[in-house]
Amino acid sequence: MSERNTLMRSLHDLGLAAWFGGSLMGAVGLNGAAESQGGTRTATARISSSGWAKWTPVNAAAIGIHLFGSGGMLAADAPRVATQQGAAAATLAKTVVTGAALAVTAYSRVLGKQVELASSDDPEDAEKAAKHPIDTDKAQRRLVYAQWAVPALTGCLVVLSALHGEQQRYAGHTPGMWQRVRSMSSHMPSASDWYCAR
């Protein structure tokens, strides 16, 4: 196993940081600003939807970068995951939480697009919304829950990544300690040296 996977770890961490930070900022800052500036429910939804739509391509790129880095790290760490106690369980937990975060992110985008079309003043969007009418209030409530669930789940991924890092550090220390002990023992006097000294 390679001791250093700087590129893959950087892609993993940068992608996750953008995914977590962007979703948290959107839930707190963007939605809060839209609510305070919108005035009406429709205007609030329009402002919020516009901001989330601009963030979507960046978020998709961040998720892709994170998943690519995760795959590279898993490939490099496969021997450790297979043999180190607790590593397989942590990897499974991380995989499950990643899947849940992806599902909730996709669901929030679907809801966001529905709200965006329903609140738009563009005639084409209004026509599209009329073909698939929704309960806007209900969709907006679900959207708020989904938008808060994303930073909660990606925050869990940050914690699980820290756990992985600690496990990897521990696995790296053990062989190093044994190697240091062996190198030091070669410089220690043997039993015959002690006997001759007497």
XYZ file of C-alpha atoms in Angstrom:
198
model
C 0.000 0.000 0.000
C 1.288 3.462 -0.859
C 1.967 5.568 2.229
C 0.937 8.799 0.486
C -2.068 9.450 -1.757
C -1.925 13.235 -1.745
C -3.734 13.825 -5.032
C -6.646 11.489 -4.308
C -6.947 12.719 -0.723
C -6.950 16.338 -1.939
C -9.686 15.632 -4.496
C -11.707 13.769 -1.853
C -11.366 16.568 0.709
C -11.848 19.541 -1.646
C -14.937 18.011 -3.237
C -16.460 17.168 0.147
C -15.622 20.623 1.521
C -17.422 22.318 -1.374
C -20.399 19.939 -1.135
C -20.782 20.457 2.626
C -19.956 24.166 2.706
C -22.053 25.092 -0.308
C -25.128 23.234 0.917
C -24.818 24.735 4.411
C -24.348 28.251 3.047
C -27.369 27.777 0.776
C -29.604 26.533 3.589
C -28.526 29.317 5.959
C -27.461 32.271 3.814
C -29.225 31.997 0.470
C -32.588 30.836 1.819
C -32.390 33.334 4.669
C -31.588 36.223 2.327
C -34.395 35.221 -0.052
C -36.843 35.112 2.837
C -35.869 38.537 4.144
C -35.783 40.205 0.706
C -38.535 38.384 -1.165
C -41.574 39.926 0.473
C -44.042 37.413 -0.947
C -43.858 33.618 -0.962
C -43.533 33.537 -4.740
C -40.781 36.159 -4.799
C -38.904 34.345 -2.026
C -39.091 31.069 -3.961
C -37.943 32.823 -7.148
C -34.860 34.378 -5.495
C -33.909 31.177 -3.695
C -34.442 29.022 -6.793
C -32.282 31.332 -8.896
C -29.384 31.066 -6.445
C -29.628 27.287 -6.096
C -29.792 26.893 -9.898
C -26.512 28.814 -10.253
C -24.876 26.640 -7.593
C -26.021 23.324 -9.111
C -23.241 22.913 -11.758
C -20.536 23.773 -9.215
C -22.068 21.362 -6.715
C -22.205 18.607 -9.343
C -18.508 19.158 -10.138
C -17.635 19.088 -6.415
C -19.516 15.821 -5.940
C -17.790 14.293 -8.968
C -14.360 15.349 -7.692
C -15.153 13.944 -4.241
C -16.327 10.596 -5.628
C -13.267 10.309 -7.890
C -10.953 10.996 -4.952
C -12.891 8.554 -2.764
C -12.518 5.811 -5.362
C -8.780 6.419 -5.667
C -8.289 6.361 -1.892
C -10.336 3.180 -1.537
C -8.258 1.449 -4.211
C -5.035 2.482 -2.466
C -6.329 1.522 0.995
C -7.912 -1.802 -0.009
C -5.308 -3.974 1.803
C -5.664 -1.950 5.005
C -9.482 -1.984 4.816
C -9.412 -5.764 4.413
C -7.083 -6.431 7.363
C -7.287 -3.595 9.896
C -9.879 -3.979 12.636
C -12.720 -1.453 12.248
C -11.619 -0.197 8.835
C -14.169 -2.222 6.857
C -17.038 -1.087 9.125
C -15.999 2.561 8.804
C -15.747 2.212 5.018
C -19.200 0.626 4.839
C -20.689 3.393 7.001
C -19.074 6.028 4.817
C -20.413 4.366 1.661
C -23.958 4.239 3.052
C -23.881 7.886 4.175
C -22.430 8.952 0.803
C -25.271 7.156 -0.979
C -27.834 8.844 1.272
C -26.255 12.274 0.702
C -26.311 11.725 -3.074
C -29.964 10.641 -2.975
C -31.051 13.631 -0.868
C -29.036 16.026 -3.057
C -30.745 14.683 -6.190
C -34.172 14.801 -4.501
C -33.657 18.408 -3.392
C -32.704 19.365 -6.944
C -35.891 17.758 -8.324
C -37.994 19.620 -5.759
C -36.035 22.817 -6.418
C -36.704 22.595 -10.141
C -40.422 22.103 -9.496
C -40.545 25.155 -7.209
C -38.439 27.125 -9.698
C -40.902 26.465 -12.535
C -43.949 27.118 -10.354
C -42.607 30.482 -9.130
C -41.139 31.702 -12.438
C -42.610 34.678 -14.289
C -41.353 33.291 -17.610
C -44.309 32.168 -19.805
C -42.418 29.070 -20.995
C -41.724 28.003 -17.417
C -45.353 28.668 -16.485
C -46.431 26.445 -19.372
C -44.116 23.649 -18.218
C -45.377 24.002 -14.644
C -48.984 23.813 -15.840
C -48.300 20.439 -17.465
C -47.100 19.030 -14.128
C -48.999 20.927 -11.398
C -47.686 20.560 -7.841
C -48.673 21.663 -4.369
C -46.121 24.490 -4.140
C -46.372 24.941 -0.357
C -45.873 21.232 0.250
C -42.944 21.089 -2.213
C -41.288 24.080 -0.535
C -41.583 22.491 2.920
C -40.053 19.259 1.652
C -37.329 21.243 -0.104
C -36.341 23.011 3.109
C -36.014 19.662 4.924
C -33.972 18.195 2.061
C -31.698 21.239 1.869
C -30.932 20.912 5.590
C -30.432 17.139 5.316
C -27.600 17.547 2.783
C -25.197 19.446 5.099
C -26.157 17.106 7.953
C -25.203 14.031 5.907
C -22.077 15.562 4.371
C -21.050 16.723 7.859
C -21.247 13.064 8.910
C -18.970 12.277 5.957
C -16.434 14.797 7.255
C -16.438 13.014 10.631
C -16.117 9.570 9.023
C -13.239 10.864 6.867
C -11.482 12.030 10.024
C -11.978 8.537 11.494
C -10.469 7.002 8.350
C -7.492 9.327 8.632
C -6.923 8.309 12.251
C -7.138 4.611 11.337
C -4.673 5.081 8.501
C -2.283 6.985 10.739
C -2.416 4.194 13.341
C -1.815 1.556 10.669
C 1.186 3.509 9.418
C 2.709 3.917 12.878
C 2.818 0.233 13.800
C 5.274 -0.951 11.098
C 7.339 2.187 11.657
C 7.673 1.489 15.376
C 8.774 -2.100 14.758
C 11.310 -0.922 12.189
C 12.706 1.609 14.673
C 12.977 -1.049 17.402
C 14.827 -3.396 15.008
C 17.242 -0.643 13.934
C 17.959 0.309 17.549
C 18.506 -3.305 18.573
C 21.310 -3.669 16.026
C 23.299 -0.997 17.923
C 22.832 -2.541 21.347
C 25.623 -4.699 22.796
C 25.106 -8.427 22.541
C 25.210 -10.867 25.464
C 28.818 -11.809 24.631
C 29.829 -8.132 24.776
C 28.386 -7.872 28.268
C 30.211 -11.054 29.323
C 33.541 -9.773 27.984
C 33.059 -6.446 29.738
C 32.774 -8.299 33.041
